[in-house]
GROMACS .gro file of C-alpha atoms in nm:
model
  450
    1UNK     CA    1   0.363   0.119   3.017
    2UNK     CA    2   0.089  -0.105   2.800
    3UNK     CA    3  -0.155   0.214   2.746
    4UNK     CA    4  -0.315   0.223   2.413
    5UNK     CA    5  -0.321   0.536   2.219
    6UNK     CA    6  -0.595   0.546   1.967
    7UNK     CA    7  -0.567   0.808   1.771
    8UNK     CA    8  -0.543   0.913   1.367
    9UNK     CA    9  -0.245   0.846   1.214
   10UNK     CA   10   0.029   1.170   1.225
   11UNK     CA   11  -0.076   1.480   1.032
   12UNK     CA   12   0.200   1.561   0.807
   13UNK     CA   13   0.300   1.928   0.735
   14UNK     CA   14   0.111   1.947   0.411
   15UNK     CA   15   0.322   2.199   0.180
   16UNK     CA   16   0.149   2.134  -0.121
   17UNK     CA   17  -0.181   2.293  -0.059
   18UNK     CA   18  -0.131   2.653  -0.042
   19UNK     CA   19  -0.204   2.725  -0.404
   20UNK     CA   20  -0.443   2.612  -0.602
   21UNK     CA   21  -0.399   2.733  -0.919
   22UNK     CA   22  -0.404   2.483  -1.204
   23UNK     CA   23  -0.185   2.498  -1.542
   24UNK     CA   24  -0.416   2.523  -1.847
   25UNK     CA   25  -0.277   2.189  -1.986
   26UNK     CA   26  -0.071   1.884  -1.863
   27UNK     CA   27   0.128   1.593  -2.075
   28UNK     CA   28  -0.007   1.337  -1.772
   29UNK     CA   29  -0.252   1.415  -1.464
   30UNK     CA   30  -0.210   1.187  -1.207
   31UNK     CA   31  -0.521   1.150  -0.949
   32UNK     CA   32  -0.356   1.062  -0.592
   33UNK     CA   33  -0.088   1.130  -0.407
   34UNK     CA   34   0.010   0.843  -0.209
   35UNK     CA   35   0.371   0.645  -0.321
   36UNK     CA   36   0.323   0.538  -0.651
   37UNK     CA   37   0.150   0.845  -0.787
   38UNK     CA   38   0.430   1.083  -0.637
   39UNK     CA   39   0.684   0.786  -0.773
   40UNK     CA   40   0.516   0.808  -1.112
   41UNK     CA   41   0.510   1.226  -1.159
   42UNK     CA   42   0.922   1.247  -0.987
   43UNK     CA   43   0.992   0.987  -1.297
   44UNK     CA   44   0.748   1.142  -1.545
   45UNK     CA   45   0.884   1.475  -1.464
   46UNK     CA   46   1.307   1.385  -1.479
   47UNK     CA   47   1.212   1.301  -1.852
   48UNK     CA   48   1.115   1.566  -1.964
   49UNK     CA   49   0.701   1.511  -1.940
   50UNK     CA   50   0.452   1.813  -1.832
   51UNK     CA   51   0.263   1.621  -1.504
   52UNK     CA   52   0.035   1.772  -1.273
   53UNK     CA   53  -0.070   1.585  -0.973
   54UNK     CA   54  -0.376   1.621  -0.782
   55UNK     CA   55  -0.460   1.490  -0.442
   56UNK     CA   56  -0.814   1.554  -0.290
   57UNK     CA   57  -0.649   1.544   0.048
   58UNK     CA   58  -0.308   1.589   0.165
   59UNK     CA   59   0.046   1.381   0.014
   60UNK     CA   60   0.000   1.082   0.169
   61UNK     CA   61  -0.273   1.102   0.368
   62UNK     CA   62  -0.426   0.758   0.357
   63UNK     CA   63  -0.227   0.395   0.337
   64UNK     CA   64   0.109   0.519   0.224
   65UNK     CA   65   0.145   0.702   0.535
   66UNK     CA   66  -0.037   0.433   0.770
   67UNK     CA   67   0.151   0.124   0.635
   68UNK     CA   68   0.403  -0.112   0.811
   69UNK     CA   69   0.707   0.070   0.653
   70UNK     CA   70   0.851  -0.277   0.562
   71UNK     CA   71   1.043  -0.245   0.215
   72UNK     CA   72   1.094  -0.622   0.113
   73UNK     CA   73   1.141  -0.859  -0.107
   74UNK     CA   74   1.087  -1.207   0.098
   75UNK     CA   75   0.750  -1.370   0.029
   76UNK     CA   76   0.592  -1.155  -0.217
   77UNK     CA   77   0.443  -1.324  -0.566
   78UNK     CA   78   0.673  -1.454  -0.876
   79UNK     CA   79   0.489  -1.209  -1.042
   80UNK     CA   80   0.571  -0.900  -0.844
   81UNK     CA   81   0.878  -1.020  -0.730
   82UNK     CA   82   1.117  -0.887  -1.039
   83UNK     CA   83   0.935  -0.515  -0.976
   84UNK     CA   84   0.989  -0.518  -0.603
   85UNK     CA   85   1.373  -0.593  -0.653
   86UNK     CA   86   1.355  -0.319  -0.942
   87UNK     CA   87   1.212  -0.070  -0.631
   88UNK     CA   88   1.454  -0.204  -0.403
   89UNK     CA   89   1.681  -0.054  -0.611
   90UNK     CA   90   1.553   0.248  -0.645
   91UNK     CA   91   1.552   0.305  -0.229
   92UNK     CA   92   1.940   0.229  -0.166
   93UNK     CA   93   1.974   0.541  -0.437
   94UNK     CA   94   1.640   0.748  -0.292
   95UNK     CA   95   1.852   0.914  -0.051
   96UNK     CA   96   2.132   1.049  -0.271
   97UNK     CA   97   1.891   1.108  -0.526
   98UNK     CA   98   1.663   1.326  -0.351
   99UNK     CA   99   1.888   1.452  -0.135
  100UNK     CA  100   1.674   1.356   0.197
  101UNK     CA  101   1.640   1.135   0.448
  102UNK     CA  102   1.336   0.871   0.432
  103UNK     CA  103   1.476   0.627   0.711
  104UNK     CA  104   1.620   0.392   0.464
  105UNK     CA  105   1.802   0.119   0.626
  106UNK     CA  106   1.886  -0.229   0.485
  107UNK     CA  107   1.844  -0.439   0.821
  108UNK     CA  108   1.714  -0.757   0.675
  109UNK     CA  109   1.323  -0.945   0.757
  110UNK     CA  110   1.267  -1.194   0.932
  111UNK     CA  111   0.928  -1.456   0.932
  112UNK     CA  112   0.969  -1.657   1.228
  113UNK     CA  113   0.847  -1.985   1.317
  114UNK     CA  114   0.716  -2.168   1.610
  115UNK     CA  115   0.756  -2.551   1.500
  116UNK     CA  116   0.937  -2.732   1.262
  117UNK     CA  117   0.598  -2.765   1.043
  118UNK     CA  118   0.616  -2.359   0.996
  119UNK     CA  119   0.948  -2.328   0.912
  120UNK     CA  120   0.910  -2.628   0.678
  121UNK     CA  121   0.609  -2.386   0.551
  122UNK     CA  122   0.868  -2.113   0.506
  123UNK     CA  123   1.113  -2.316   0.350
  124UNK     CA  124   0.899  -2.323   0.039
  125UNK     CA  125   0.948  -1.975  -0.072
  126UNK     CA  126   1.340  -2.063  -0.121
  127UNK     CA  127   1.225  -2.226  -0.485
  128UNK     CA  128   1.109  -1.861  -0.562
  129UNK     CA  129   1.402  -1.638  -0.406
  130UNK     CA  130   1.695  -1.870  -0.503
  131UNK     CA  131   1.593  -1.833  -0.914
  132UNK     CA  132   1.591  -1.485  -0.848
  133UNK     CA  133   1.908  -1.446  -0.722
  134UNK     CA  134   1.861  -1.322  -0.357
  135UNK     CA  135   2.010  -1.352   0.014
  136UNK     CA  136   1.726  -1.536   0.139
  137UNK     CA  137   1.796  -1.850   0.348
  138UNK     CA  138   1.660  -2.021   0.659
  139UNK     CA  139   1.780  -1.981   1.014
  140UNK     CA  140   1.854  -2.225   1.273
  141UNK     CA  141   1.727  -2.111   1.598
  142UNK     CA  142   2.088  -2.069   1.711
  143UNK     CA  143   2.129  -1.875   1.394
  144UNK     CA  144   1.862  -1.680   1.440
  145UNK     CA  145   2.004  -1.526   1.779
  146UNK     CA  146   2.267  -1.341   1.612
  147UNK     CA  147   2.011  -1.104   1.411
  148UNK     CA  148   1.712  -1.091   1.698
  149UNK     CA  149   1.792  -1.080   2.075
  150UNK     CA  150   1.477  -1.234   2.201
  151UNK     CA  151   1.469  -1.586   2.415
  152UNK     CA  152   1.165  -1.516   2.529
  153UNK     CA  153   0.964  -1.779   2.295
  154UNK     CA  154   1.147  -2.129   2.141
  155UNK     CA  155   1.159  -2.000   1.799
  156UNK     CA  156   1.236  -2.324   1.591
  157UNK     CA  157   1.426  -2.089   1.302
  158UNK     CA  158   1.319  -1.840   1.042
  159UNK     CA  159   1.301  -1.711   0.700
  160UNK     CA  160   1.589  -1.395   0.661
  161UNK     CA  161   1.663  -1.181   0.395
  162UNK     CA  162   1.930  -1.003   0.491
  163UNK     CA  163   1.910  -0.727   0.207
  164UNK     CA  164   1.560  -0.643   0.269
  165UNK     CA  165   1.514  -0.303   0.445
  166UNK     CA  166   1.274  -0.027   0.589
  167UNK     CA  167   1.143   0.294   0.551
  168UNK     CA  168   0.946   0.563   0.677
  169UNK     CA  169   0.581   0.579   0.574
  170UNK     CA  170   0.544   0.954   0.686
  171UNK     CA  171   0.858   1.074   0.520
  172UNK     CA  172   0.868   0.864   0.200
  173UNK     CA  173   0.579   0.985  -0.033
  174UNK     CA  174   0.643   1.385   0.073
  175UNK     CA  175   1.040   1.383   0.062
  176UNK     CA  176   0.971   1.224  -0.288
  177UNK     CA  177   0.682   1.462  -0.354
  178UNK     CA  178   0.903   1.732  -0.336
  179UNK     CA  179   1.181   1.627  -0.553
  180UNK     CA  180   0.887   1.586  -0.807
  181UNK     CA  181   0.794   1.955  -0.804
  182UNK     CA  182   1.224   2.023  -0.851
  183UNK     CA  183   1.209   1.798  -1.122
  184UNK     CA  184   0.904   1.989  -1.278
  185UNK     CA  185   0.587   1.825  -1.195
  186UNK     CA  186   0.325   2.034  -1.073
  187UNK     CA  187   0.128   1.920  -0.737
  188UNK     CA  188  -0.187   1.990  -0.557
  189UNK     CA  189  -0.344   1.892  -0.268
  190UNK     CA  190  -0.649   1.984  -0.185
  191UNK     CA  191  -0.762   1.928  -0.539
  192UNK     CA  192  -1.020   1.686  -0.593
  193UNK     CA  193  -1.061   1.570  -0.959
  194UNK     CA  194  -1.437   1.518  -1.014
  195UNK     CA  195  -1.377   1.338  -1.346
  196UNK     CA  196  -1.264   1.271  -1.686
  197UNK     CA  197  -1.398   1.467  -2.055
  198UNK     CA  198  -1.400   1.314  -2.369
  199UNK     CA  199  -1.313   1.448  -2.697
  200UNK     CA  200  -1.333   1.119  -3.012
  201UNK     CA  201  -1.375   0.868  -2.746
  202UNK     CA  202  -1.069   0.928  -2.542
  203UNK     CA  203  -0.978   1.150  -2.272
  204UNK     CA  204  -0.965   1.520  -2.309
  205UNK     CA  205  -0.927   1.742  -2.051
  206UNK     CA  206  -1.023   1.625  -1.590
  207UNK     CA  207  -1.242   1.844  -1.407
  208UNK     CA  208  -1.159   1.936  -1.121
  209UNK     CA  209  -1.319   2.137  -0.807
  210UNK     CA  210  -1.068   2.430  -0.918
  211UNK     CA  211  -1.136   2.378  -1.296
  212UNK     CA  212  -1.078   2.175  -1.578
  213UNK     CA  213  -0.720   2.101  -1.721
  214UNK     CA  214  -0.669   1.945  -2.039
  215UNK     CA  215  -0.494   1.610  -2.100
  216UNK     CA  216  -0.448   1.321  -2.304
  217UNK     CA  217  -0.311   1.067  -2.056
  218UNK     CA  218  -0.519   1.003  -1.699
  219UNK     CA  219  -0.319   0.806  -1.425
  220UNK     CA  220  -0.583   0.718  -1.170
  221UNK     CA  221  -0.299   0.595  -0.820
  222UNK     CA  222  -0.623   0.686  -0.590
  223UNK     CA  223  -0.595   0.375  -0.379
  224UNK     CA  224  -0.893   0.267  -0.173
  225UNK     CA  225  -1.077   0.539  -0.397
  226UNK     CA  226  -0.945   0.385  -0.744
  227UNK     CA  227  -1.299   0.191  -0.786
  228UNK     CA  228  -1.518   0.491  -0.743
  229UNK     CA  229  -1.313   0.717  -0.948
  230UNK     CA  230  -1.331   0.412  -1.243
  231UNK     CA  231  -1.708   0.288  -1.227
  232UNK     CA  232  -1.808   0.730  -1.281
  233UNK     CA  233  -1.633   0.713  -1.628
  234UNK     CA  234  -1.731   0.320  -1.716
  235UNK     CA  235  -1.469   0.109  -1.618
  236UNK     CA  236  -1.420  -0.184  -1.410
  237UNK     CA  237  -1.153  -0.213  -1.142
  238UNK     CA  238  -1.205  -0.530  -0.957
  239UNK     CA  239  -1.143  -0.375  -0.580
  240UNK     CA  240  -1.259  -0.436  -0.213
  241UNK     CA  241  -1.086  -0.286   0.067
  242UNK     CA  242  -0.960  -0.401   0.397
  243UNK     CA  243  -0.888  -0.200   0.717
  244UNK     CA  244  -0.553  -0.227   0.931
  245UNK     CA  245  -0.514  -0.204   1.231
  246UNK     CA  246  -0.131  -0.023   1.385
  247UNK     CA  247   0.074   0.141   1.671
  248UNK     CA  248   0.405   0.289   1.724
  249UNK     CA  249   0.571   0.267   2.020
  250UNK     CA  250   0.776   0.439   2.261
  251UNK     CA  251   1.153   0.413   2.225
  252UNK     CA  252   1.297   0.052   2.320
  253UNK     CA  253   1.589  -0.159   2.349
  254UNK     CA  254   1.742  -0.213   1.973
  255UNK     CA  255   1.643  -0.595   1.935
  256UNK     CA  256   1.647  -0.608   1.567
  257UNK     CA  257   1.748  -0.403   1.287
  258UNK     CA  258   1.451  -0.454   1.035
  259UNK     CA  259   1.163  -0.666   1.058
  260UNK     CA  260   1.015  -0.942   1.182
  261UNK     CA  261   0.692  -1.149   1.144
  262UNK     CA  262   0.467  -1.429   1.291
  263UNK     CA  263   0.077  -1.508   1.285
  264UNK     CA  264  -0.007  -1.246   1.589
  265UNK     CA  265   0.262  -0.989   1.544
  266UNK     CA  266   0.437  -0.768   1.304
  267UNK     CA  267   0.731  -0.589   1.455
  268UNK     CA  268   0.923  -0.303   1.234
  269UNK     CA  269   1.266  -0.088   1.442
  270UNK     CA  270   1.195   0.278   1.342
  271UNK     CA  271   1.438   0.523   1.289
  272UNK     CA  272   1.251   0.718   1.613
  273UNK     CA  273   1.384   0.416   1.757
  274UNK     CA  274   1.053   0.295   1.901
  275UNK     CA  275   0.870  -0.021   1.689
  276UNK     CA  276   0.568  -0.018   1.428
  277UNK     CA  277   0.362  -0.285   1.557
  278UNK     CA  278   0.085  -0.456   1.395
  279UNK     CA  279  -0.079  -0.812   1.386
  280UNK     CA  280   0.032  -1.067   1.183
  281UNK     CA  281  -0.261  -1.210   1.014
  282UNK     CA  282  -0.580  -0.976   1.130
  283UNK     CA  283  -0.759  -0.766   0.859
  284UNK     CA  284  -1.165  -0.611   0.872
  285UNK     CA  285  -1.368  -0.627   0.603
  286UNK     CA  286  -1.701  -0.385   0.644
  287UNK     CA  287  -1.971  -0.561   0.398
  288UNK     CA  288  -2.056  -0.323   0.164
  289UNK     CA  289  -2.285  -0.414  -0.157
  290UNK     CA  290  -1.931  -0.424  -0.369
  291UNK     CA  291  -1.885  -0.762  -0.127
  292UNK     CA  292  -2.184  -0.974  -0.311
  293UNK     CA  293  -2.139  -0.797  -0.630
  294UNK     CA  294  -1.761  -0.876  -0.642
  295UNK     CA  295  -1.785  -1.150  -0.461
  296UNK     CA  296  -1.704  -1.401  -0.744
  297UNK     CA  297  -1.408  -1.257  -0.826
  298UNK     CA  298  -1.268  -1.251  -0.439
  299UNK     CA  299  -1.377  -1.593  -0.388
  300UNK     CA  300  -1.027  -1.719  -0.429
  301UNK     CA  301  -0.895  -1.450  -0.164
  302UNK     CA  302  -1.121  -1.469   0.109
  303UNK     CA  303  -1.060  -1.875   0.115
  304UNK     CA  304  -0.681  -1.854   0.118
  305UNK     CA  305  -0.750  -1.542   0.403
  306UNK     CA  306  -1.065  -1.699   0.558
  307UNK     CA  307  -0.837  -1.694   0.923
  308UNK     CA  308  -0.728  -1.359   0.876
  309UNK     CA  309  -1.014  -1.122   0.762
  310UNK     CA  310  -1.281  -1.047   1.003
  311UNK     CA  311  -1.573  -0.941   0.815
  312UNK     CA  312  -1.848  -0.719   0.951
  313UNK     CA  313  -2.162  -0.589   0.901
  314UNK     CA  314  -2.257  -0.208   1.002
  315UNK     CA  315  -2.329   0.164   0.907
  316UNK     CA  316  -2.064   0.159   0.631
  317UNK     CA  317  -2.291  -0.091   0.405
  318UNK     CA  318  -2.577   0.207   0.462
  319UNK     CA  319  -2.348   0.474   0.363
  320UNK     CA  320  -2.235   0.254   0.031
  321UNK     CA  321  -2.594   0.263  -0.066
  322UNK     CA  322  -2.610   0.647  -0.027
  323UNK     CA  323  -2.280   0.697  -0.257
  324UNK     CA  324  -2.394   0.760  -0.610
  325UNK     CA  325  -2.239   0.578  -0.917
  326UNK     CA  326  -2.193   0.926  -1.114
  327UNK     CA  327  -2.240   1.269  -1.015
  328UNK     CA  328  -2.219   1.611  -1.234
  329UNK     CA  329  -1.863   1.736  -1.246
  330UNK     CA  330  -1.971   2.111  -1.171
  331UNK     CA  331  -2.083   2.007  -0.815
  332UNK     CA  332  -1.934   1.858  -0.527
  333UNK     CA  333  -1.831   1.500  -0.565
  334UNK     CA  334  -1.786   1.221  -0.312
  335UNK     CA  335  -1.393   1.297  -0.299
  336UNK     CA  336  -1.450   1.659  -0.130
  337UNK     CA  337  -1.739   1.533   0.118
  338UNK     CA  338  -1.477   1.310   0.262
  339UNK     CA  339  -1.099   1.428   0.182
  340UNK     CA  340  -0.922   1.153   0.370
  341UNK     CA  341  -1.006   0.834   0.541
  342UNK     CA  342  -0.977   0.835   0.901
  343UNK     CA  343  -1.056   0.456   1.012
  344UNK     CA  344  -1.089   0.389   1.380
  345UNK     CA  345  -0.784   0.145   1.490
  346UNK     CA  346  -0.949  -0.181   1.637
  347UNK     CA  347  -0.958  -0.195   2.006
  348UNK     CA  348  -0.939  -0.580   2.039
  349UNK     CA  349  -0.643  -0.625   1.726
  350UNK     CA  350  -0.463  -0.383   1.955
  351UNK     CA  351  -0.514  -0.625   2.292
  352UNK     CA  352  -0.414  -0.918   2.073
  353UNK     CA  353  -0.091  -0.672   1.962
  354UNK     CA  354  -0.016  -0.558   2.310
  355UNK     CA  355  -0.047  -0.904   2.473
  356UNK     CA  356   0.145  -1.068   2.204
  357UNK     CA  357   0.414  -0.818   2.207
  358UNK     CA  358   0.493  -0.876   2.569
  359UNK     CA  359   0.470  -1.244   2.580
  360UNK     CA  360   0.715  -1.260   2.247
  361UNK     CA  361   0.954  -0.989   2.299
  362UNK     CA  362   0.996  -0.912   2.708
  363UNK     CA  363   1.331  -0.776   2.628
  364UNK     CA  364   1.144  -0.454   2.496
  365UNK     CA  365   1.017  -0.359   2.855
  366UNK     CA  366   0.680  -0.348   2.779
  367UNK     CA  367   0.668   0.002   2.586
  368UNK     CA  368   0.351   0.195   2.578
  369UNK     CA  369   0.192   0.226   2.261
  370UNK     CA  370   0.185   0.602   2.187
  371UNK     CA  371  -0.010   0.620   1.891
  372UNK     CA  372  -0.253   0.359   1.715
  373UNK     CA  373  -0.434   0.396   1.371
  374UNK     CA  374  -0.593   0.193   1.058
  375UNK     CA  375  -0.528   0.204   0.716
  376UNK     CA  376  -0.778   0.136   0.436
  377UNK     CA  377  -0.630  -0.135   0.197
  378UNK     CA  378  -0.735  -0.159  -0.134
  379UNK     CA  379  -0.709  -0.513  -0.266
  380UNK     CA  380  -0.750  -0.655  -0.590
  381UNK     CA  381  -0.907  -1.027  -0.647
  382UNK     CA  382  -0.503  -1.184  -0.678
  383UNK     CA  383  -0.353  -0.976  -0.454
  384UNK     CA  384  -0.166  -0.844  -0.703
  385UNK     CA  385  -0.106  -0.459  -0.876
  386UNK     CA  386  -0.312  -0.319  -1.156
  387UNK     CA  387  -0.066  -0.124  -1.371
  388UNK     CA  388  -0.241  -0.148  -1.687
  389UNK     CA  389  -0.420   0.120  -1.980
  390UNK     CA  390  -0.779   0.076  -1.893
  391UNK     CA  391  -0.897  -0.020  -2.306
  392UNK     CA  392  -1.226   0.102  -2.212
  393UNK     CA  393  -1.116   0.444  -2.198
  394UNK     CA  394  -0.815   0.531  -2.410
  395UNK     CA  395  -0.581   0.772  -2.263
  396UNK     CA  396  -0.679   0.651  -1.896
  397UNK     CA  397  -0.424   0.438  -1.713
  398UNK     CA  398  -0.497   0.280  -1.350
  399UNK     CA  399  -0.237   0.157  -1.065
  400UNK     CA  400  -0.377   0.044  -0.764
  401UNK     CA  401  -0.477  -0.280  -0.583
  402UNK     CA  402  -0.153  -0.303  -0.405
  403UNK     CA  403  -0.292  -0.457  -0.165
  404UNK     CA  404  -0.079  -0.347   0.139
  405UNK     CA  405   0.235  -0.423  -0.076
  406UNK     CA  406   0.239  -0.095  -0.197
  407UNK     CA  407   0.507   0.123   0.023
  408UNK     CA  408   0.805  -0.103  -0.104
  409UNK     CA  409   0.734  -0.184  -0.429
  410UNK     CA  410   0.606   0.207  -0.476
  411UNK     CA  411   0.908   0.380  -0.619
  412UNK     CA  412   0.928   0.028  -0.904
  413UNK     CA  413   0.625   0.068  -0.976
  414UNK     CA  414   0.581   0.481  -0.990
  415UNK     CA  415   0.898   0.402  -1.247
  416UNK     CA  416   0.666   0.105  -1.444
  417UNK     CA  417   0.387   0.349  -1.444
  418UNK     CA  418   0.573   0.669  -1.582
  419UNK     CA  419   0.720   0.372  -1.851
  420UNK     CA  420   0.392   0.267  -1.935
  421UNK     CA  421   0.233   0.606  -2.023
  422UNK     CA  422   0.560   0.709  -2.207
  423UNK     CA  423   0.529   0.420  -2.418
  424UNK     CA  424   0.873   0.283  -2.303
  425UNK     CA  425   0.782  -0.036  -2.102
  426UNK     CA  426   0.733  -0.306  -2.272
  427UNK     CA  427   0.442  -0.524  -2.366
  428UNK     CA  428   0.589  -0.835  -2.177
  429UNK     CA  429   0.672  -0.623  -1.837
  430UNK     CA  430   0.330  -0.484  -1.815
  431UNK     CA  431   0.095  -0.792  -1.897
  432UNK     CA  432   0.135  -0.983  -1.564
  433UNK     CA  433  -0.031  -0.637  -1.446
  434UNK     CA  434  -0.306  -0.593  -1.675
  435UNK     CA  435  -0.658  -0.503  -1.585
  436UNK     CA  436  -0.789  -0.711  -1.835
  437UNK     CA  437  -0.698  -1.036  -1.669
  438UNK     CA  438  -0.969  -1.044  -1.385
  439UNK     CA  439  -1.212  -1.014  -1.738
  440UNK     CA  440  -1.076  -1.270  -2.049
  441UNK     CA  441  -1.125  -1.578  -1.831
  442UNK     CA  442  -0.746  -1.578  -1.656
  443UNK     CA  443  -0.768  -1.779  -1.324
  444UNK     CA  444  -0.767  -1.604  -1.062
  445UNK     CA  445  -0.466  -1.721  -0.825
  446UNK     CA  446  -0.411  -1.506  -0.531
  447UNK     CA  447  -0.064  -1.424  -0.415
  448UNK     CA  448   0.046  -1.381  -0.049
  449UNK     CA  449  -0.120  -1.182   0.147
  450UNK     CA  450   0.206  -1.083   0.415
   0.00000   0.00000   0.00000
């Protein structure tokens, strides 16, 4: 029953690659096609904007469709915390909206603890939820029996909010993909944009392996790829990324109805009804060169993390060296060599998952793991999003470093993005966001990592 399935992540039906054919202009491009760039064009598009999407792989290929599939609200940043209720939001309507099912389901998350020092640690986080208005409250252990049906271990209580919910990674991005192209947009996988023209010192028109469409307005949502994509046209995205480590498993007794947490295991009910399992506090780091030359900037992060990221050193600093910085936009670029990151899940997380599992939750009856994977995170030096006009380029926009935050808060922020290039958010919405903060001398405070 404890077998360990290491293999890719699911291959998704991928209806957005059959034709190529670019229009000869766009309002927006967006570059990516995880969450928040499928978010961004369904918004962009309901107003009224021309957007064409381009994905060098398939519609979720990469983290949005390897994540946890946890959509909450409990211990995330002050900072992101108004957006992520914003998203929340936006999922209880998703399904009437788009008219499909994404496995929404408000079943509440739970961060347990094993002494009275931990839940004393999670009590903090009430100054930050009870300004902002939400369910969030700590459990007794004997309250905390009512909303998980597992004696196995003497939990000591927990940290619930009840409205926080779940989705499904590999039916989110696509179902909303879709009511994009209703809406108007234009999508295309398969489509690698090579990079950005200028015309008067802005952007002009993207090249891309099927040929060049013009623009004024660039949204670069390319994830783990963002940095690459950024340095080739002279601007600097502060961005390392992380790899994850996950496994579904077969179908098990209902225990909870959302989500739970602890230091060695993160459990998530799927609407399968089997679990997304992961570990609680274990990320890998390959050293690249970007670790020394960034490494200023990620100081901060890698001391708050220092327990949880297991760093490495191995063929993928070698194969940094060998990607070049720029590349001419009439031949092939790094984004078709390699259309969509295929991390190996870690063998020894997934003992640490498996054993953990069993000892914490026996009332599951030890299900086999069916499928493993990783994800490649992209992080940014806070922890925080970048949803911010790059200045060095006018007419370019970047959203990334989510920093595995990214499923829930995706729809917000795909709405904050669309805003931002429309002109409609405002100046005092975006600037907790803004690129520019990791450069005019702003401390760099990271926010949680879980």
């Amino acid at each position: 029953m404890g077998g360990e399935a290491q293999v890719a992540a699911p291959e998704v039906a991928d209806e957005f690659a059959g034709d190529p054919r670019l229009p000869a202009s766009a309002d927006v491009v967006i570059i990516g096609g995880g969450i928040v760039g499928v978010s961004a064009a369904w918004f962009l598009a309901r107003s009224g904007v021309s957007v064409l999407l381009c994905e060098k792989g398939r519609i979720a290929g990469e983290q949005s469709g390897r994540n946890w599939g946890w959509v909450r609200q409990q211990g995330r940043s002050p900072i992101e915390l108004p957006l992520m209720m914003d998203s929340l939001g936006i999922w209880r309507e998703l399904p009437g909206l788009i008219g499909e099912d994404v496995g929404f389901h408000q079943g509440g998350s739970l961060y347990l603890a094993e002494s009275d020092s931990e839940l004393d640690g999670l009590r903090a986080w009430l100054d930050v939820s009870r300004p902002a208005g939400l369910d969030t409250r700590i459990l007794t252990a004997a309250e905390l029996s009512r909303v998980l049906q597992s004696n196995a271990r003497a939990w000591r209580g927990a940290l619930y909010t009840a409205s926080d919910a779940r989705a499904e990674p590999s039916r989110a991005a696509p179902a909303i993909a879709r009511a994009a192209v209703r809406a108007g947009a234009r999508i295309v996988s398969r489509c690698a944009v090579r990079g950005i023209e200028r015309a008067a010192g802005r952007v002009a028109r993207i090249v891309t392996e099927h040929g060049a469409v013009s623009t004024n307005h660039v949204v670069c949502a390319a994830g783990a790829w963002t940095r690459l994509f950024c340095r080739s046209v002279d601007v600097d995205v502060p961005q390392l990324k992380v790899r994850g480590t996950v496994a579904r498993t077969a179908p098990a007794p209902a225990i909870l109805a959302g989500e739970a947490w602890c230091p060695r295991v993160a459990i998530r009910r799927r609407a399968d009804g089997g679990y997304t399992i992961a570990h609680g506090s274990a990320l890998h780091h390959d050293i690249v060169p970007e670790t020394f030359r960034q490494a200023r900037k990620f100081l901060p992060a890698f001391l708050q993390e220092h327990g949880a990221i297991r760093m490495r050193f191995g063929a993928p600093f070698v194969q940094a060296l060998g990607t070049p910085r720029r590349w001419d936009l009439d031949r092939l670029s790094p984004f078709e060599r390699e259309r969509v990151l295929h991390p190996a899940p870690d063998a020894q997380v997934l003992r640490e998952m498996r054993a953990t599992l069993d000892e914490s939750f026996p009332e599951l009856g030890r299900p086999a793991f069916v499928e493993s994977w990783a994800g490649m995170i992209e992080s940014s030096p806070d922890v925080l999003p970048i949803i911010s006009a790059a200045d060095a380029l006018p007419g370019l926009f970047v959203a990334t470093g989510f920093s595995g935050h990214g499923f829930g808060i995706g729809p917000g922020a795909g709405r904050l993005v669309a805003d931002m290039v429309t002109g409609a958010a405002s100046a005092t919405k975006l600037a907790p966001f803004r690129l520019s903060r990791f450069f005019d001398g702003s401390p760099i405070r990271p926010g949680p990592t879980i």
